[in-house]
Short mmCIF file of C-alpha atoms in Angstrom, two decimals:
data_model
loop_
_atom_site.label_atom_id
_atom_site.label_comp_id
_atom_site.label_asym_id
_atom_site.label_seq_id
_atom_site.Cartn_x
_atom_site.Cartn_y
_atom_site.Cartn_z
CA UNK M 1 118.18 147.86 114.73
CA UNK M 2 118.14 148.66 111.01
CA UNK M 3 120.55 145.86 110.32
CA UNK M 4 118.50 143.33 112.34
CA UNK M 5 115.33 144.36 110.59
CA UNK M 6 117.04 143.96 107.15
CA UNK M 7 118.25 140.44 107.98
CA UNK M 8 114.79 139.49 109.05
CA UNK M 9 113.22 140.78 105.96
CA UNK M 10 115.46 138.65 103.76
CA UNK M 11 114.41 135.37 105.31
CA UNK M 12 111.14 134.74 103.43
CA UNK M 13 113.00 135.51 100.09
CA UNK M 14 115.68 132.88 100.92
CA UNK M 15 112.92 130.30 101.71
CA UNK M 16 111.09 131.12 98.60
CA UNK M 17 114.30 130.73 96.54
CA UNK M 18 115.07 127.45 98.22
CA UNK M 19 111.64 125.99 97.60
CA UNK M 20 110.14 127.69 94.56
CA UNK M 21 106.44 127.05 93.88
CA UNK M 22 105.52 124.66 91.12
CA UNK M 23 104.96 126.24 87.73
CA UNK M 24 101.31 127.06 86.99
CA UNK M 25 99.79 124.40 84.73
CA UNK M 26 102.32 121.75 85.74
CA UNK M 27 100.93 118.34 86.75
CA UNK M 28 102.91 116.08 88.98
CA UNK M 29 102.39 112.31 89.27
CA UNK M 30 104.29 109.17 90.15
CA UNK M 31 105.19 106.38 87.73
CA UNK M 32 107.35 103.25 87.49
CA UNK M 33 110.57 103.27 85.41
CA UNK M 34 109.89 99.77 84.17
CA UNK M 35 106.14 100.01 83.74
CA UNK M 36 105.25 103.61 82.74
CA UNK M 37 101.55 102.64 82.37
CA UNK M 38 101.35 102.72 86.18
CA UNK M 39 100.42 106.25 87.19
CA UNK M 40 99.63 107.21 90.79
CA UNK M 41 98.96 110.62 92.50
CA UNK M 42 101.00 109.59 95.56
CA UNK M 43 104.40 107.94 96.08
CA UNK M 44 104.45 104.14 96.64
CA UNK M 45 105.53 100.88 94.97
CA UNK M 46 104.73 99.51 91.51
CA UNK M 47 101.92 96.95 91.73
CA UNK M 48 103.51 94.96 88.99
CA UNK M 49 107.35 94.72 89.83
CA UNK M 50 107.36 96.40 93.32
CA UNK M 51 109.92 99.02 92.43
CA UNK M 52 109.67 102.46 94.10
CA UNK M 53 107.59 104.90 92.00
CA UNK M 54 109.53 107.97 90.65
CA UNK M 55 108.22 111.52 90.50
CA UNK M 56 107.29 112.96 87.08
CA UNK M 57 105.47 115.98 85.77
CA UNK M 58 103.73 117.00 82.62
CA UNK M 59 102.94 120.60 81.53
CA UNK M 60 99.15 121.12 81.23
CA UNK M 61 98.10 122.38 77.71
CA UNK M 62 95.69 124.85 79.27
CA UNK M 63 98.57 127.04 80.58
CA UNK M 64 98.75 130.45 78.89
CA UNK M 65 101.67 130.86 76.45
CA UNK M 66 104.33 133.33 77.22
CA UNK M 67 103.90 136.88 75.96
CA UNK M 68 104.96 137.52 72.41
CA UNK M 69 105.25 133.71 71.63
CA UNK M 70 103.85 132.45 68.44
CA UNK M 71 101.20 129.71 68.52
CA UNK M 72 103.68 127.13 67.19
CA UNK M 73 106.38 128.05 69.69
CA UNK M 74 103.76 128.04 72.49
CA UNK M 75 102.94 124.43 71.83
CA UNK M 76 106.59 123.21 71.42
CA UNK M 77 107.79 120.71 74.00
CA UNK M 78 110.28 117.93 74.43
CA UNK M 79 109.31 114.29 74.93
CA UNK M 80 110.91 110.86 75.11
CA UNK M 81 110.38 108.54 72.19
CA UNK M 82 110.07 105.53 74.62
CA UNK M 83 107.99 107.28 77.29
CA UNK M 84 105.67 109.80 75.62
CA UNK M 85 104.04 110.76 78.85
CA UNK M 86 107.19 112.79 79.66
CA UNK M 87 107.00 116.43 78.47
CA UNK M 88 109.41 119.17 79.20
CA UNK M 89 109.73 122.82 78.07
CA UNK M 90 113.52 122.60 77.71
CA UNK M 91 115.79 119.86 76.26
CA UNK M 92 117.27 117.23 78.59
CA UNK M 93 117.17 113.50 79.37
CA UNK M 94 114.19 111.32 80.14
CA UNK M 95 113.98 110.78 83.95
CA UNK M 96 112.82 107.17 83.29
CA UNK M 97 115.25 105.69 80.69
CA UNK M 98 117.80 108.52 80.32
CA UNK M 99 117.34 109.00 76.58
CA UNK M 100 117.77 112.44 75.05
CA UNK M 101 114.45 114.24 74.76
CA UNK M 102 113.09 114.99 71.25
CA UNK M 103 111.62 118.34 70.34
CA UNK M 104 108.03 118.15 69.10
CA UNK M 105 106.26 121.24 67.68
CA UNK M 106 102.46 121.33 68.04
CA UNK M 107 99.61 123.79 67.95
CA UNK M 108 98.09 125.38 71.01
CA UNK M 109 95.35 123.11 72.32
CA UNK M 110 93.31 125.43 74.50
CA UNK M 111 90.06 123.73 73.39
CA UNK M 112 91.27 120.26 74.71
CA UNK M 113 89.84 119.36 78.03
CA UNK M 114 91.71 117.34 80.70
CA UNK M 115 91.74 113.64 79.67
CA UNK M 116 89.68 114.16 76.51
CA UNK M 117 90.39 115.25 72.95
CA UNK M 118 88.29 118.11 71.47
CA UNK M 119 89.08 116.85 67.94
CA UNK M 120 88.21 113.47 66.47
CA UNK M 121 90.21 110.51 67.73
CA UNK M 122 93.92 110.53 66.66
CA UNK M 123 95.05 107.88 64.05
CA UNK M 124 98.42 106.45 63.22
CA UNK M 125 99.18 104.68 59.96
CA UNK M 126 101.90 102.06 59.75
CA UNK M 127 103.40 100.26 56.77
CA UNK M 128 103.63 96.51 56.60
CA UNK M 129 107.38 96.77 57.49
CA UNK M 130 106.64 98.90 60.53
CA UNK M 131 103.84 96.49 61.68
CA UNK M 132 106.38 93.62 61.47
CA UNK M 133 109.10 95.51 63.44
CA UNK M 134 106.67 96.70 66.05
CA UNK M 135 105.07 93.17 66.56
CA UNK M 136 101.66 94.68 66.79
CA UNK M 137 99.15 92.24 68.11
CA UNK M 138 95.34 92.79 68.55
CA UNK M 139 92.59 90.99 70.50
CA UNK M 140 88.80 91.32 70.55
CA UNK M 141 87.49 93.38 73.53
CA UNK M 142 84.50 91.76 75.13
CA UNK M 143 83.13 90.04 78.23
CA UNK M 144 85.56 87.63 79.95
CA UNK M 145 84.96 84.96 82.53
CA UNK M 146 85.81 85.23 86.22
CA UNK M 147 89.11 83.35 85.52
CA UNK M 148 90.44 86.47 83.94
CA UNK M 149 90.27 88.32 87.27
CA UNK M 150 92.09 85.54 89.24
CA UNK M 151 95.76 84.77 89.67
CA UNK M 152 97.74 83.28 86.85
CA UNK M 153 100.22 80.51 87.86
CA UNK M 154 103.25 79.58 85.88
CA UNK M 155 103.59 75.86 85.41
CA UNK M 156 105.19 73.05 83.34
CA UNK M 157 103.66 70.03 81.58
CA UNK M 158 104.86 66.70 82.98
CA UNK M 159 104.08 63.06 82.36
CA UNK M 160 101.04 61.60 84.14
CA UNK M 161 102.58 59.14 86.76
CA UNK M 162 99.38 57.02 86.66
CA UNK M 163 100.07 56.45 82.87
CA UNK M 164 103.71 55.49 83.26
CA UNK M 165 105.20 51.98 83.64
CA UNK M 166 108.70 50.82 84.35
CA UNK M 167 109.90 47.57 83.08
CA UNK M 168 112.73 46.24 85.17
CA UNK M 169 114.86 42.93 84.99
CA UNK M 170 113.65 40.18 87.11
CA UNK M 171 116.75 38.04 86.54
CA UNK M 172 120.44 38.49 86.45
CA UNK M 173 122.10 38.08 83.10
CA UNK M 174 123.24 39.76 79.87
CA UNK M 175 121.15 41.90 77.53
CA UNK M 176 121.04 39.76 74.45
CA UNK M 177 118.71 41.95 72.24
CA UNK M 178 117.08 45.33 72.42
CA UNK M 179 113.81 45.63 70.46
CA UNK M 180 113.57 49.38 71.23
CA UNK M 181 116.53 51.62 71.00
CA UNK M 182 115.43 55.23 71.03
CA UNK M 183 113.09 57.40 73.13
CA UNK M 184 109.90 58.65 71.61
CA UNK M 185 109.34 55.34 69.81
CA UNK M 186 105.72 54.09 69.92
CA UNK M 187 105.05 50.58 71.09
CA UNK M 188 101.89 48.49 71.45
CA UNK M 189 100.81 46.44 74.45
CA UNK M 190 102.42 43.06 74.18
CA UNK M 191 105.28 44.08 71.92
CA UNK M 192 108.79 42.69 72.80
CA UNK M 193 111.08 45.13 74.57
CA UNK M 194 114.27 43.46 75.82
CA UNK M 195 115.69 39.84 75.74
CA UNK M 196 118.07 38.78 78.54
CA UNK M 197 120.24 35.64 78.57
CA UNK M 198 120.23 34.12 82.09
CA UNK M 199 121.80 30.99 83.47
CA UNK M 200 119.55 31.18 86.43
CA UNK M 201 116.58 31.09 84.21
CA UNK M 202 117.88 27.92 82.55
CA UNK M 203 118.40 26.20 85.85
CA UNK M 204 114.92 26.98 86.96
CA UNK M 205 113.46 25.69 83.66
CA UNK M 206 115.41 22.41 84.07
CA UNK M 207 113.93 22.05 87.55
CA UNK M 208 110.44 22.60 86.08
CA UNK M 209 110.91 19.97 83.45
CA UNK M 210 112.27 17.45 85.78
CA UNK M 211 109.26 17.91 88.25
CA UNK M 212 106.96 17.44 85.25
CA UNK M 213 108.80 14.17 84.22
CA UNK M 214 108.56 12.77 87.75
CA UNK M 215 104.93 13.70 87.98
CA UNK M 216 104.26 11.79 84.73
CA UNK M 217 105.92 8.63 86.08
CA UNK M 218 103.38 8.58 88.99
CA UNK M 219 103.95 6.42 91.95
CA UNK M 220 103.21 6.74 95.60
CA UNK M 221 104.55 10.26 95.75
CA UNK M 222 102.47 11.66 92.86
CA UNK M 223 100.93 14.44 95.11
CA UNK M 224 104.46 15.53 96.25
CA UNK M 225 105.63 15.78 92.68
CA UNK M 226 102.54 17.85 91.87
CA UNK M 227 103.47 20.37 94.55
CA UNK M 228 106.96 20.57 93.16
CA UNK M 229 105.67 21.19 89.67
CA UNK M 230 103.41 24.01 91.00
CA UNK M 231 106.28 25.59 92.91
CA UNK M 232 108.71 25.51 89.88
CA UNK M 233 105.97 27.03 87.71
CA UNK M 234 105.33 29.83 90.16
CA UNK M 235 109.04 30.76 90.27
CA UNK M 236 109.12 30.93 86.61
CA UNK M 237 106.06 33.27 86.58
CA UNK M 238 107.77 35.54 89.05
CA UNK M 239 110.71 35.76 86.72
CA UNK M 240 108.40 37.06 84.03
CA UNK M 241 107.55 34.06 81.96
CA UNK M 242 104.00 34.19 80.58
CA UNK M 243 101.44 31.36 80.62
CA UNK M 244 102.07 30.84 76.97
CA UNK M 245 105.81 30.53 77.39
CA UNK M 246 105.24 27.97 80.27
CA UNK M 247 103.02 25.90 77.95
CA UNK M 248 105.57 25.95 75.14
CA UNK M 249 108.31 24.90 77.55
CA UNK M 250 106.16 21.98 78.83
CA UNK M 251 105.32 20.85 75.36
CA UNK M 252 108.78 20.93 73.81
CA UNK M 253 110.74 20.04 76.89
CA UNK M 254 113.63 22.39 75.84
CA UNK M 255 114.66 25.24 78.05
CA UNK M 256 115.07 28.63 76.43
CA UNK M 257 118.41 30.36 77.16
CA UNK M 258 116.94 33.83 77.22
CA UNK M 259 113.83 35.56 78.65
CA UNK M 260 112.00 38.24 76.63
CA UNK M 261 110.19 41.03 78.40
CA UNK M 262 106.98 42.50 76.75
CA UNK M 263 105.35 45.93 76.89
CA UNK M 264 102.62 46.00 79.58
CA UNK M 265 100.82 48.97 77.87
CA UNK M 266 100.49 50.97 74.71
CA UNK M 267 102.52 54.19 74.79
CA UNK M 268 105.82 55.96 74.06
CA UNK M 269 109.34 54.93 75.13
CA UNK M 270 110.43 57.62 77.54
CA UNK M 271 113.77 56.03 78.69
CA UNK M 272 115.90 53.19 77.60
CA UNK M 273 118.34 52.42 80.49
CA UNK M 274 120.46 49.52 78.96
CA UNK M 275 122.48 48.58 75.92
CA UNK M 276 123.08 45.25 74.20
CA UNK M 277 125.77 43.24 75.88
CA UNK M 278 125.39 44.93 79.25
CA UNK M 279 125.27 42.63 82.28
CA UNK M 280 122.29 43.47 84.58
CA UNK M 281 121.24 42.39 88.00
CA UNK M 282 117.83 41.72 89.30
CA UNK M 283 115.80 44.96 89.59
CA UNK M 284 117.78 46.84 86.97
CA UNK M 285 115.56 49.40 85.16
CA UNK M 286 115.23 48.48 81.46
CA UNK M 287 112.56 50.65 79.70
CA UNK M 288 110.28 53.32 80.93
CA UNK M 289 106.96 53.67 79.06
CA UNK M 290 104.44 56.51 79.29
CA UNK M 291 101.00 57.22 77.76
CA UNK M 292 100.69 60.85 76.64
CA UNK M 293 96.90 60.74 76.26
CA UNK M 294 96.77 62.52 79.69
CA UNK M 295 99.25 64.93 81.15
CA UNK M 296 99.87 66.87 84.30
CA UNK M 297 100.52 70.59 84.75
CA UNK M 298 102.50 71.31 87.90
CA UNK M 299 102.41 74.85 89.11
CA UNK M 300 103.49 76.66 92.37
CA UNK M 301 101.46 79.06 94.23
CA UNK M 302 101.61 81.05 97.44
CA UNK M 303 99.67 80.28 100.61
CA UNK M 304 97.37 83.25 100.16
CA UNK M 305 96.35 82.02 96.78
CA UNK M 306 95.29 78.59 98.06
CA UNK M 307 91.88 79.96 99.42
CA UNK M 308 88.93 78.95 97.16
CA UNK M 309 90.81 76.20 95.40
CA UNK M 310 89.36 72.66 95.72
CA UNK M 311 89.90 69.28 94.16
CA UNK M 312 88.02 68.68 90.98
CA UNK M 313 87.86 72.51 90.19
CA UNK M 314 87.85 73.31 86.45
CA UNK M 315 90.64 75.69 85.38
CA UNK M 316 91.89 77.08 82.06
CA UNK M 317 95.42 76.25 80.90
CA UNK M 318 97.26 78.30 78.33
CA UNK M 319 100.20 76.39 76.69
CA UNK M 320 103.04 78.27 75.15
CA UNK M 321 102.74 78.06 71.31
CA UNK M 322 99.07 77.35 71.23
CA UNK M 323 96.46 80.12 70.55
CA UNK M 324 93.48 78.31 72.26
CA UNK M 325 93.48 77.54 75.84
CA UNK M 326 92.73 74.04 77.33
CA UNK M 327 90.35 72.87 80.00
CA UNK M 328 91.88 71.12 83.03
CA UNK M 329 90.88 69.78 86.45
CA UNK M 330 92.67 70.20 89.82
CA UNK M 331 93.60 66.77 91.05
CA UNK M 332 96.15 67.54 93.75
CA UNK M 333 96.97 70.41 96.19
CA UNK M 334 99.95 69.85 98.35
CA UNK M 335 99.24 70.17 102.03
CA UNK M 336 102.69 71.45 102.92
CA UNK M 337 105.01 74.22 101.82
CA UNK M 338 108.43 73.71 100.27
CA UNK M 339 111.10 74.45 102.73
CA UNK M 340 113.21 76.82 100.56
CA UNK M 341 110.72 78.78 98.45
CA UNK M 342 107.77 78.64 100.89
CA UNK M 343 105.32 77.83 98.14
CA UNK M 344 102.96 74.83 97.59
CA UNK M 345 102.32 72.57 94.61
CA UNK M 346 99.15 72.58 92.52
CA UNK M 347 98.69 69.73 90.05
CA UNK M 348 96.14 69.96 87.19
CA UNK M 349 95.18 66.99 84.84
CA UNK M 350 94.96 67.86 81.17
CA UNK M 351 93.53 65.72 78.40
CA UNK M 352 95.79 65.25 75.38
CA UNK M 353 93.90 62.96 72.99
CA UNK M 354 95.74 64.21 69.82
CA UNK M 355 99.27 64.02 71.37
CA UNK M 356 100.01 67.61 70.42
CA UNK M 357 101.08 68.53 73.92
CA UNK M 358 104.49 67.30 75.12
CA UNK M 359 106.06 67.17 78.58
CA UNK M 360 108.35 70.10 79.33
CA UNK M 361 106.23 72.76 77.65
CA UNK M 362 105.56 75.87 79.61
CA UNK M 363 102.03 76.65 80.65
CA UNK M 364 99.93 79.20 82.57
CA UNK M 365 97.15 78.09 84.84
CA UNK M 366 94.44 80.69 85.30
CA UNK M 367 92.36 80.42 88.47
CA UNK M 368 89.01 82.01 89.26
CA UNK M 369 89.16 85.05 91.53
CA UNK M 370 87.66 84.38 94.98
CA UNK M 371 84.10 85.62 95.11
CA UNK M 372 84.14 86.81 91.43
CA UNK M 373 80.62 86.27 90.08
CA UNK M 374 79.88 88.99 87.61
CA UNK M 375 81.57 89.13 84.31
CA UNK M 376 83.57 92.25 83.53
CA UNK M 377 85.23 93.67 80.45
CA UNK M 378 88.92 93.69 80.97
CA UNK M 379 92.17 94.22 78.88
CA UNK M 380 95.72 93.16 79.56
CA UNK M 381 97.95 95.76 81.45
CA UNK M 382 100.08 96.26 78.34
CA UNK M 383 97.05 97.43 76.31
CA UNK M 384 96.14 100.37 78.54
CA UNK M 385 98.37 103.45 78.61
CA UNK M 386 98.16 106.11 81.30
CA UNK M 387 99.38 109.72 81.75
CA UNK M 388 98.41 112.59 83.96
CA UNK M 389 95.51 113.46 81.64
CA UNK M 390 93.82 110.01 81.46
CA UNK M 391 93.93 106.45 80.16
CA UNK M 392 94.05 105.44 76.50
CA UNK M 393 93.95 102.37 74.29
CA UNK M 394 94.74 101.87 70.58
CA UNK M 395 91.98 100.41 68.43
CA UNK M 396 92.68 98.88 64.98
CA UNK M 397 90.19 100.31 62.59
CA UNK M 398 91.81 98.81 59.44
CA UNK M 399 94.96 96.97 58.40
CA UNK M 400 97.88 99.22 59.43
CA UNK M 401 95.48 101.99 60.67
CA UNK M 402 95.02 102.54 64.44
CA UNK M 403 92.96 105.01 66.38
CA UNK M 404 93.74 106.40 69.93
CA UNK M 405 90.67 106.33 72.26
CA UNK M 406 90.34 107.70 75.75
CA UNK M 407 88.80 105.17 78.15
CA UNK M 408 87.73 104.99 81.74
CA UNK M 409 89.32 102.33 83.81
CA UNK M 410 88.14 100.45 86.93
CA UNK M 411 89.75 97.93 89.35
CA UNK M 412 93.03 96.43 88.07
CA UNK M 413 95.38 93.64 89.12
CA UNK M 414 98.94 92.69 87.98
CA UNK M 415 97.55 91.08 84.70
CA UNK M 416 94.40 93.03 83.64
CA UNK M 417 92.68 96.35 83.82
CA UNK M 418 88.80 96.76 83.97
CA UNK M 419 87.37 99.10 81.22
CA UNK M 420 84.19 100.78 82.34
CA UNK M 421 83.63 103.25 79.49
CA UNK M 422 84.98 104.57 76.17
CA UNK M 423 85.46 101.28 74.31
CA UNK M 424 82.62 99.21 72.59
CA UNK M 425 82.50 95.48 72.99
CA UNK M 426 83.88 93.62 69.99
CA UNK M 427 86.52 96.34 69.15
CA UNK M 428 89.90 95.15 68.00
CA UNK M 429 92.35 96.46 70.58
CA UNK M 430 96.14 96.54 70.42
CA UNK M 431 97.46 94.34 73.27
CA UNK M 432 101.14 94.19 72.17
CA UNK M 433 102.95 97.16 70.77
CA UNK M 434 100.73 99.95 72.17
CA UNK M 435 103.70 101.82 73.50
CA UNK M 436 105.41 101.96 70.13
CA UNK M 437 102.09 103.37 68.69
CA UNK M 438 102.08 105.86 71.50
CA UNK M 439 105.66 106.90 70.66
CA UNK M 440 104.84 107.21 67.03
CA UNK M 441 101.84 109.35 67.91
CA UNK M 442 103.73 111.53 70.30
CA UNK M 443 106.36 112.41 67.59
CA UNK M 444 103.86 113.48 64.94
CA UNK M 445 104.27 117.27 64.15
CA UNK M 446 101.36 119.66 64.38
CA UNK M 447 97.92 118.64 65.42
CA UNK M 448 98.75 114.91 65.71
CA UNK M 449 100.56 115.15 69.09
CA UNK M 450 97.89 117.53 70.32
CA UNK M 451 94.97 115.25 69.82
CA UNK M 452 94.14 115.78 66.16
CA UNK M 453 94.26 113.25 63.38
CA UNK M 454 97.55 111.86 62.07
CA UNK M 455 99.20 113.40 59.00
CA UNK M 456 98.49 111.86 55.65
CA UNK M 457 100.49 108.81 54.66
CA UNK M 458 103.83 109.71 53.13
CA UNK M 459 104.46 112.92 55.09
CA UNK M 460 107.59 113.53 57.07
CA UNK M 461 105.90 112.82 60.32
CA UNK M 462 104.58 109.46 59.37
CA UNK M 463 108.01 107.64 59.84
CA UNK M 464 109.02 109.26 63.08
CA UNK M 465 109.33 106.55 65.75
CA UNK M 466 109.29 103.14 64.05
CA UNK M 467 111.13 103.86 60.74
CA UNK M 468 113.80 101.29 60.35
CA UNK M 469 116.13 103.72 58.61
CA UNK M 470 115.74 106.36 61.39
CA UNK M 471 118.89 106.97 63.41
CA UNK M 472 118.44 107.55 67.15
#
């Protein structure tokens, strides 16, 4: 009986050893290994890339320090230079990227509340070289239109088929002369394009001249010769001879051995399909012309994104390499899905009066969110950082000087995050390079990593994360 009682008494201790309780002051959350700005309280999938969220924890600053520890030692922790939301009491590897954790010594921050800094906002100062290496980009925070809340479609600029004309050969013969030889060449309406030598053309011209001669002689069959003249003239028109060329032929009485094709419109040469000396048959493509004053943007979208889109709807188009966006209009929405990708085609017409846009450029088409009426203040996903204590953005207060602000966020999508409090309208916010600033801030010694201001310029902590001479 004593042995049985002892074995029963040991079971709780074994269970407790197998599942130790979480440390006091530890905060557990779930984040994405590719997008650490995503922070969730429960497991699930990343809303950006769809990967499974991983479990992470961060030690709360309000936990009491161990007995006999100095204030500096009590605040010491290990963090990842690339993922500053990771904090550990002991050295090891980052659970997100696998890098070796870096030791950071900081002061005890018992006066810092969860998600807020008790001291003034932290600042980071960067040199011109660091700004260039970090590729810091800022944008003005303010009200955005409803299109910012809607889906963004990836598309490509293409030529407007309604502004393109293909000139093909109407006779069989040999290319005698090319007046345009390269793509991109600008031509005016009525300019010569190709000259073709054709024996068939000479024979038809001889028939036309013979009919004219017989008509001039007159006689009882004058009406019959008139019909022959009109038939020969019509055949020459179908071959591409203009009214002026027919008048010249009738006046001179000498057939021309070649036929010249002229440009039907003003535009650019997009394709030259023949070379001099080449024999062509009737219907062979010669030159493709296009007018770039108007272009199309072709984008693909999923069936669930079709709702709310209608012909004639105004959209904003952002073309790669251009800072300003362009205004476009929806002119076509395919009624069927592509067999392989199960997506449909959206076509937007875009004005290009200056000719600065070219076919083949990449573009993003931003649609209005269904039912979005009120304007909201939003920032790109990359501009907002999250950890277990709150959400943060970096504001540029001067050239090379940035301030870390705590903000309150609202609804978000895969592109933007709504900011409901903590950031004034018109502030210059870092939208590219915020993670590098956060890494720099996390590696500052002393008060900087705990929420205080950054050390003065020139100190040892100033060149922590983005110093080009620093060895990892």
